[in-house]
PDB file of C-alpha atoms in Angstrom:
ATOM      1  CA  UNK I 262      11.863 -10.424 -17.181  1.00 70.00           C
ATOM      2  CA  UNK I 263      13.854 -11.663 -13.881  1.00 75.00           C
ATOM      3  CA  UNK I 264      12.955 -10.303 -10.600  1.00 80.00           C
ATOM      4  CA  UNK I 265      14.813  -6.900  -9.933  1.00 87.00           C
ATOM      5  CA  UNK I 266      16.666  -8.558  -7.295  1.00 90.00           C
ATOM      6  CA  UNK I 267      18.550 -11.327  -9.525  1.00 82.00           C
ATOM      7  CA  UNK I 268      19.051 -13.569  -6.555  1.00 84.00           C
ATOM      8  CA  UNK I 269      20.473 -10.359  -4.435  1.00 91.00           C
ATOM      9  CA  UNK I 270      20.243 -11.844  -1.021  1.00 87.00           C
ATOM     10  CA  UNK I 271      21.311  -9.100   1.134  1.00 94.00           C
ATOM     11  CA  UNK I 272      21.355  -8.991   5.144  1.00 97.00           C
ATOM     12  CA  UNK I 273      18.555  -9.620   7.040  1.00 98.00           C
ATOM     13  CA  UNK I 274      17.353  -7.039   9.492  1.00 98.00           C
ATOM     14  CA  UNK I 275      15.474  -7.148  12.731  1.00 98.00           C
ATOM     15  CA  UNK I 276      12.546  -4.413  12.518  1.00 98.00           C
ATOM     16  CA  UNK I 277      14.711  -2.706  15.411  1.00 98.00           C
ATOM     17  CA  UNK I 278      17.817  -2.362  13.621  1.00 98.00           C
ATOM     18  CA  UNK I 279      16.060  -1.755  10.505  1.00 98.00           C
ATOM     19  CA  UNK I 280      14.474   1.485  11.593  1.00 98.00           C
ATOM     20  CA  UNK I 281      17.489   2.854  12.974  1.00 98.00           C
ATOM     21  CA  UNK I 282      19.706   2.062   9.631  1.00 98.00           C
ATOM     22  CA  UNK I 283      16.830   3.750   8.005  1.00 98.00           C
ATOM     23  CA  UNK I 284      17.254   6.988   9.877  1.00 97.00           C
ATOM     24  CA  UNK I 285      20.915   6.551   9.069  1.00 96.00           C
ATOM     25  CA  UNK I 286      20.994   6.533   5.579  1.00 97.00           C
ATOM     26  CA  UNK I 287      17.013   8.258   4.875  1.00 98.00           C
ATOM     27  CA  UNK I 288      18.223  11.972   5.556  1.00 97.00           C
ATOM     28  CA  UNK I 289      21.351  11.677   3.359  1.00 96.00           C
ATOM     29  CA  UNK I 290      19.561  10.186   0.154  1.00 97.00           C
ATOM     30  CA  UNK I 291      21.251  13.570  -2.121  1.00 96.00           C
ATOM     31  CA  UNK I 292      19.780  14.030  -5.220  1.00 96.00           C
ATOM     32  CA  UNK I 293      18.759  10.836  -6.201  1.00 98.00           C
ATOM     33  CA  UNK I 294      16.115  10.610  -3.423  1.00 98.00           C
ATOM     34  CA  UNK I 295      13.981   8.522  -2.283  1.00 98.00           C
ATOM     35  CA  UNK I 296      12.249   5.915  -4.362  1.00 98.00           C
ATOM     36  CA  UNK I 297       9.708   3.515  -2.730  1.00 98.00           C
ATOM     37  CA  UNK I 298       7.806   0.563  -4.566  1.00 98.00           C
ATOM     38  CA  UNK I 299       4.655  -0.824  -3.027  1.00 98.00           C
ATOM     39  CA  UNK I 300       2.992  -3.599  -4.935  1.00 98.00           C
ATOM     40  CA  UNK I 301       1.024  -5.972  -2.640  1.00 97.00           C
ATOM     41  CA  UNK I 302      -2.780  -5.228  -2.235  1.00 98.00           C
ATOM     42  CA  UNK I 303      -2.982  -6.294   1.573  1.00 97.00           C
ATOM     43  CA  UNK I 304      -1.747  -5.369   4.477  1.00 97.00           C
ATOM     44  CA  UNK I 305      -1.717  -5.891   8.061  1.00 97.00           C
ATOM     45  CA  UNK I 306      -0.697  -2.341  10.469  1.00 97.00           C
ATOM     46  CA  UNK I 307      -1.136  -2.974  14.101  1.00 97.00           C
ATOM     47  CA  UNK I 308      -0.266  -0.188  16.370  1.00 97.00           C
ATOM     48  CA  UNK I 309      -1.272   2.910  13.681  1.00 98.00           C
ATOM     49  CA  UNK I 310      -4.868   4.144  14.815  1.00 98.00           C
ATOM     50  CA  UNK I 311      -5.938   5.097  12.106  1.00 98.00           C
ATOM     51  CA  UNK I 312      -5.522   1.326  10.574  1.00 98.00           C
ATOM     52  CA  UNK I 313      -6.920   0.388  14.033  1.00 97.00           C
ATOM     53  CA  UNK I 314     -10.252   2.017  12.996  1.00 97.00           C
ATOM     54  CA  UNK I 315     -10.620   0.907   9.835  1.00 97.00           C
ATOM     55  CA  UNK I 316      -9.810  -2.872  10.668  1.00 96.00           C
ATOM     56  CA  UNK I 317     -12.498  -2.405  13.469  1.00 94.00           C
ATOM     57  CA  UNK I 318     -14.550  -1.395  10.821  1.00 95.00           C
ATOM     58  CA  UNK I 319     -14.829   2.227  11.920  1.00 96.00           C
ATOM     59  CA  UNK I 320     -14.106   4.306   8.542  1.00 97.00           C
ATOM     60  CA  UNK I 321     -15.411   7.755   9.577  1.00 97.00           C
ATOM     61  CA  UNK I 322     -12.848   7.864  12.689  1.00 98.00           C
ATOM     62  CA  UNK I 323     -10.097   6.093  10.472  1.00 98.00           C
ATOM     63  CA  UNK I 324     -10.547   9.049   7.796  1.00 98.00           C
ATOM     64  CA  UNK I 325     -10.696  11.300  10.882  1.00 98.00           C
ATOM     65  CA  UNK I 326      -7.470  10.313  12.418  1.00 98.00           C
ATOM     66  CA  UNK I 327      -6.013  10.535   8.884  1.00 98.00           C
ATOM     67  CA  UNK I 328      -6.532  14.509   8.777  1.00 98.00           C
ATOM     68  CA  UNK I 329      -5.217  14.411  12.190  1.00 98.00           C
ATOM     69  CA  UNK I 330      -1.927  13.495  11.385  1.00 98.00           C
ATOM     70  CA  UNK I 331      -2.229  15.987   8.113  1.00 98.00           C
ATOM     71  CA  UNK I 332       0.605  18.468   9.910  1.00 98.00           C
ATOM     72  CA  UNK I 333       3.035  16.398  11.068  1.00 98.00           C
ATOM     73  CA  UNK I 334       3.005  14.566   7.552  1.00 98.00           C
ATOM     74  CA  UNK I 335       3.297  18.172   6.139  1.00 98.00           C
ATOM     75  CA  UNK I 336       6.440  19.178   8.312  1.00 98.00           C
ATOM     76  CA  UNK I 337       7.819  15.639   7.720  1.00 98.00           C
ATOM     77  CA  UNK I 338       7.828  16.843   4.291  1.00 98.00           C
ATOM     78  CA  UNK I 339       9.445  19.926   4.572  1.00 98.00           C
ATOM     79  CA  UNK I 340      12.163  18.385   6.614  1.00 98.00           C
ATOM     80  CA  UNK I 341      12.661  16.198   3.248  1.00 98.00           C
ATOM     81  CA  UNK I 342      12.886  19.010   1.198  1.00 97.00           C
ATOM     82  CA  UNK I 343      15.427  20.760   3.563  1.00 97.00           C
ATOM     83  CA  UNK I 344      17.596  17.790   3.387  1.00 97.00           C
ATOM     84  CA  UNK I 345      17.604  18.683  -0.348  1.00 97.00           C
ATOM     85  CA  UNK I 346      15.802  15.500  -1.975  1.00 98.00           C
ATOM     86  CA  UNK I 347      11.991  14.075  -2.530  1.00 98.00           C
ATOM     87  CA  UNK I 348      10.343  11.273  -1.204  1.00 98.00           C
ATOM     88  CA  UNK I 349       8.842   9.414  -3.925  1.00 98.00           C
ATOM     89  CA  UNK I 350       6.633   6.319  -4.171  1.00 98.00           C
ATOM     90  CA  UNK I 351       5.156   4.229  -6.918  1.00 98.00           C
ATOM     91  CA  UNK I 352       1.798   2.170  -5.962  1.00 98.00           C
ATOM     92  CA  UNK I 353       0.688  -0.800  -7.901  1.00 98.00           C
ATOM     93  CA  UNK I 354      -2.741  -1.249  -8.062  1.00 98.00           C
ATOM     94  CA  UNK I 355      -5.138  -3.733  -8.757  1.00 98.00           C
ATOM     95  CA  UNK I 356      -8.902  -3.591  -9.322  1.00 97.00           C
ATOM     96  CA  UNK I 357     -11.326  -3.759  -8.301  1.00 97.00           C
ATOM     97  CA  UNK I 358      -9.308  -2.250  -4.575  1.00 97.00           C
ATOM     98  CA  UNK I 359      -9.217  -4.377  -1.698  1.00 96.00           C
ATOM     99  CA  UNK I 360     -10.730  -3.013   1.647  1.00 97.00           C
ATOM    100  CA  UNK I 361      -7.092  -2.096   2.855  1.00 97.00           C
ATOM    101  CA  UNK I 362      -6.572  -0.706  -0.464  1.00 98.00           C
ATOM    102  CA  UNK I 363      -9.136   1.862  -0.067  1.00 98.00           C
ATOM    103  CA  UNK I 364      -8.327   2.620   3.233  1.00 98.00           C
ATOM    104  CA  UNK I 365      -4.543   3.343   1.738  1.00 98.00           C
ATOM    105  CA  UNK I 366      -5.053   5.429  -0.227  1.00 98.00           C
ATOM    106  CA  UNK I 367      -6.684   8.023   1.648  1.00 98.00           C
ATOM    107  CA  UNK I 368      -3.467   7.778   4.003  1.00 98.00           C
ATOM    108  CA  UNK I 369      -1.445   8.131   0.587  1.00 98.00           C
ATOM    109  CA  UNK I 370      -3.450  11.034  -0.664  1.00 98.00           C
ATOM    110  CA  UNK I 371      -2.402  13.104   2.232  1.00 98.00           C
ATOM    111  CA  UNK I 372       0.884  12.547   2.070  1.00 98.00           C
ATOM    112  CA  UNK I 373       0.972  13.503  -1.314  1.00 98.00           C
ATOM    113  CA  UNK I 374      -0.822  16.227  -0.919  1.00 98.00           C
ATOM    114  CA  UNK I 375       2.236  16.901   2.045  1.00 98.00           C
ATOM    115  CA  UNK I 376       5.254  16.807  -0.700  1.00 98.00           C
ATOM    116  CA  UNK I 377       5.337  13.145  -0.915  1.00 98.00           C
ATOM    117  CA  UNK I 378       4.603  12.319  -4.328  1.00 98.00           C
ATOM    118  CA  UNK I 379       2.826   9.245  -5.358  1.00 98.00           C
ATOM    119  CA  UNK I 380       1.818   7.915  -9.047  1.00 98.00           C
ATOM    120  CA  UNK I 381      -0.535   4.774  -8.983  1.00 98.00           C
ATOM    121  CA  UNK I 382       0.013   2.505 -11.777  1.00 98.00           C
ATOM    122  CA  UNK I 383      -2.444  -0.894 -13.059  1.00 98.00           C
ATOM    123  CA  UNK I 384      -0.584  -3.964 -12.276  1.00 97.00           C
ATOM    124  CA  UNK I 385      -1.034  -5.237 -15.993  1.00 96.00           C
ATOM    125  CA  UNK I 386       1.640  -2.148 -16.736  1.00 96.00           C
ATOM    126  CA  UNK I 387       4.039  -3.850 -14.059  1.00 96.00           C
ATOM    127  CA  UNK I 388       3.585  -7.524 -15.693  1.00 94.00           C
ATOM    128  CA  UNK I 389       6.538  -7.205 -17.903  1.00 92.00           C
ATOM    129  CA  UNK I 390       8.462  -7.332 -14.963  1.00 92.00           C
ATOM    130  CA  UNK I 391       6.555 -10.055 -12.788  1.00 93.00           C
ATOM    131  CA  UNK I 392       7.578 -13.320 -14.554  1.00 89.00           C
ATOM    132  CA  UNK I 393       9.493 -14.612 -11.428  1.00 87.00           C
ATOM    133  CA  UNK I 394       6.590 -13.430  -9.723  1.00 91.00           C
ATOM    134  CA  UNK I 395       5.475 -10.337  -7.736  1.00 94.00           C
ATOM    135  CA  UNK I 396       7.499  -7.326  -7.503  1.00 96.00           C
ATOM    136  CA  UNK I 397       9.096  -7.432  -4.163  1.00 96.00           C
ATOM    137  CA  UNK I 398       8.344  -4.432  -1.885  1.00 98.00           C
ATOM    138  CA  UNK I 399      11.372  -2.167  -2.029  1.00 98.00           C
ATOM    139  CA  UNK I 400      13.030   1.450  -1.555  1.00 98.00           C
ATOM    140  CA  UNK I 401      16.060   3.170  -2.709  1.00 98.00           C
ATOM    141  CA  UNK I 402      17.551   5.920  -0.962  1.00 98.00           C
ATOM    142  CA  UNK I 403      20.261   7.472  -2.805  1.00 98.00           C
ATOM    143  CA  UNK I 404      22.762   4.928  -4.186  1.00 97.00           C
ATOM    144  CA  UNK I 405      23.725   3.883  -1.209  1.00 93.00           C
ATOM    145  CA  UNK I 406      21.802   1.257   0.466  1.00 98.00           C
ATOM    146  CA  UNK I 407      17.886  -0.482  -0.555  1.00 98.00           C
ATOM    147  CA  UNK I 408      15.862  -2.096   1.708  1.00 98.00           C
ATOM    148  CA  UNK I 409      13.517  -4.918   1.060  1.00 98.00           C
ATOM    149  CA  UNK I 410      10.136  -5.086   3.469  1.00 98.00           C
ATOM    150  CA  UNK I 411       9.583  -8.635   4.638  1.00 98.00           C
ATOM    151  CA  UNK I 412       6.048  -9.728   5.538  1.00 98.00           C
ATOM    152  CA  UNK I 413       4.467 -12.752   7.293  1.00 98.00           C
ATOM    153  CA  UNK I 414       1.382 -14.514   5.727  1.00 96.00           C
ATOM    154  CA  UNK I 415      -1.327 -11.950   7.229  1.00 96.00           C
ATOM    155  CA  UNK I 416       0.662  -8.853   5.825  1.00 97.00           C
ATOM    156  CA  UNK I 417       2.915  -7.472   8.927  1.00 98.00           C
ATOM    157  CA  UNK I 418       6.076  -6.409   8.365  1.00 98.00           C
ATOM    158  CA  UNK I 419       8.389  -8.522  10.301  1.00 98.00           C
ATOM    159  CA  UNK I 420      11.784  -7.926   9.197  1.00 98.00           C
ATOM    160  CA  UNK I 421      13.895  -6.317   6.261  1.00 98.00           C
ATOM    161  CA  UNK I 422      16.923  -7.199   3.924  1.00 98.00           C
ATOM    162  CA  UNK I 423      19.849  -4.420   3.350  1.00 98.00           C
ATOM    163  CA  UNK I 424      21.511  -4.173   0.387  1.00 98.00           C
ATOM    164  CA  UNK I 425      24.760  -1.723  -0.473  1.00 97.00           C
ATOM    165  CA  UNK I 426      25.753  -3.217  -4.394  1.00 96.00           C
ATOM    166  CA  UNK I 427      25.880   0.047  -5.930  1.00 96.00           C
ATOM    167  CA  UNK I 428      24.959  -1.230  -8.906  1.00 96.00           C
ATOM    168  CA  UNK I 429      21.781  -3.225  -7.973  1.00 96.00           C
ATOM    169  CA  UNK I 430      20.480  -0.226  -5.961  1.00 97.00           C
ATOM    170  CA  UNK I 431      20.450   1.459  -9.071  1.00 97.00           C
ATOM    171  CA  UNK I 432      19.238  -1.244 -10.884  1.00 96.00           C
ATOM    172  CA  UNK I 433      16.281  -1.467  -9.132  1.00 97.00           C
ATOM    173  CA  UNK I 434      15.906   2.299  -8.788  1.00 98.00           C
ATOM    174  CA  UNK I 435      15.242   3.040 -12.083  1.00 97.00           C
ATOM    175  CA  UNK I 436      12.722  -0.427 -12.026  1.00 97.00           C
ATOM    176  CA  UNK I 437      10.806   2.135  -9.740  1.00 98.00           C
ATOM    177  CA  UNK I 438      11.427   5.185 -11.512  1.00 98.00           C
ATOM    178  CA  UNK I 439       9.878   3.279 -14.772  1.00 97.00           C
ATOM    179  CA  UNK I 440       6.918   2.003 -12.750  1.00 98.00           C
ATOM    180  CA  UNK I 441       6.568   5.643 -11.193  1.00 98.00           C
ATOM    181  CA  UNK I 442       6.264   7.053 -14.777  1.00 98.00           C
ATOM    182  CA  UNK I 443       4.431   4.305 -16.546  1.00 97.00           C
ATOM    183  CA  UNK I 444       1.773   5.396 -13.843  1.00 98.00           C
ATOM    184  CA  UNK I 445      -0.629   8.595 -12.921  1.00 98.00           C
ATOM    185  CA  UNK I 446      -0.377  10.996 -10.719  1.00 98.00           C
ATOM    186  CA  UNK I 447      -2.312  10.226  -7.227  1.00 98.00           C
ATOM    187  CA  UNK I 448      -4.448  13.297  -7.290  1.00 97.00           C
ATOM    188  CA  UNK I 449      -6.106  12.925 -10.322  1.00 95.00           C
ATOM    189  CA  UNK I 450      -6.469   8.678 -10.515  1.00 98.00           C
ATOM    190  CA  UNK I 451      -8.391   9.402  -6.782  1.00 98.00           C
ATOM    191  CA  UNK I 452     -10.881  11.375  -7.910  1.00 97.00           C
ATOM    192  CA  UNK I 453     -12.204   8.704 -10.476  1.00 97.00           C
ATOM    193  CA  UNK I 454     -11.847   5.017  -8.864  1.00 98.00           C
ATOM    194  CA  UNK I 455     -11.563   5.966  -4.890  1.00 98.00           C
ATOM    195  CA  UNK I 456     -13.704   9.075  -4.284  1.00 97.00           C
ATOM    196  CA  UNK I 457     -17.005   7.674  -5.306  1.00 97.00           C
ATOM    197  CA  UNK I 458     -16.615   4.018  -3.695  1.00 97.00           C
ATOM    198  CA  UNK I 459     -18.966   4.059  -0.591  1.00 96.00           C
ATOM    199  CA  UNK I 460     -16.926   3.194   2.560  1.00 96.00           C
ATOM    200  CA  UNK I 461     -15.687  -0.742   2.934  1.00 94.00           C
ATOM    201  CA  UNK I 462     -18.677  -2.958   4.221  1.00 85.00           C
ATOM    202  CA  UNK I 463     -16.240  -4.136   6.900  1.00 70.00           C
ATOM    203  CA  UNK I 464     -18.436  -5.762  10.274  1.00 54.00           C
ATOM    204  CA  UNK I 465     -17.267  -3.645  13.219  1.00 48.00           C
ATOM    205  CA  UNK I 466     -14.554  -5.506  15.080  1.00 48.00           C
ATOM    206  CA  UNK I 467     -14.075  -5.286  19.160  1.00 44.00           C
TER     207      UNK I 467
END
């Protein structure tokens, strides 16, 4: 199967401009909501402390910092559901989980336990759709507008594309929608392959 995108080029975004369109359009996503699709297994987050810890190889102050920010994720949340829509996201996995992996999904965990909900779904179920190569790292909001998150070769975002064809945008939600349901429900796939891994043997970084 093609890539989602089909060749969609869309316009390129400086991280500056991205985050405001974002804001734009994110409040106004109606009842279609929000759809994100996260399939690469590394990343790179300079600037959030609790990635800060855990890349210094400090995981008990990284999961600290985590439950830190538990109530502003939780009243992020209930702004969402004011606004009348859910923020949804579907998370590829691949084992056995990278460090950053692990680390993620604690930060995912709380924000579906915030009204954020997340499924987690094996990348063999995704390979149907990977024959052009990796699912690119997308999100719908409504049928308006999708964004695609652009990374550099360690895994920092660096830029995003816009798109506003209707049609693709819908396209490629239900891509995530399928991936969403193909997978299981965050809660319950935590408790059996994160929960009893013992903390990343990451060397402390200064």
């Amino acid at each position: 199967m093609r890539s989602p995108l089909h060749g969609a080029v869309g316009e390129r975004m400086a991280l500056k401009d991205y985050y405001a369109d974002f804001e734009k359009y994110f409040w106004h996503c109606g009842d279609l909501g929000f759809w994100k699709l996260e399939r690469q297994q590394t990343f790179q987050e300079p600037g959030y402390d609790s990635w800060e810890a855990f890349w210094r190889g400090d995981w008990d102050e990284s999961l600290r910092l985590l439950e830190a920010g538990r109530a502003d994720m939780a009243e992020y949340h209930r702004k969402v559901e004011q606004n009348g829509f859910v923020a949804r996201r579907a998370r590829v996995v691949e084992e056995p989980l990278s460090d950053y992996m692990q680390w993620e999904l604690h930060a995912l965990r709380i924000r579906d336990q915030c009204g954020g909900p997340i499924h987690v779904t094996d990348a063999d179920r995704v390979a149907q759709y990977e024959q052009d190569g990796p699912l690119p790292e997308i999100s719908t909001l409504g049928d308006q507008v999708m964004y695609q998150a652009l990374y550099d070769e360690r895994g920092i975002l660096v830029a995003a594309r816009k798109f506003v064809d209707r049609e693709l945008v819908l396209r490629c939600r239900e891509l995530i929608v399928n991936v969403y349901n193909a997978g299981e429900p965050l809660a319950h796939w935590f408790d059996g392959h994160v929960a009893p891994l013992p903390p990343p043997q990451r060397q402390a970084r200064r």
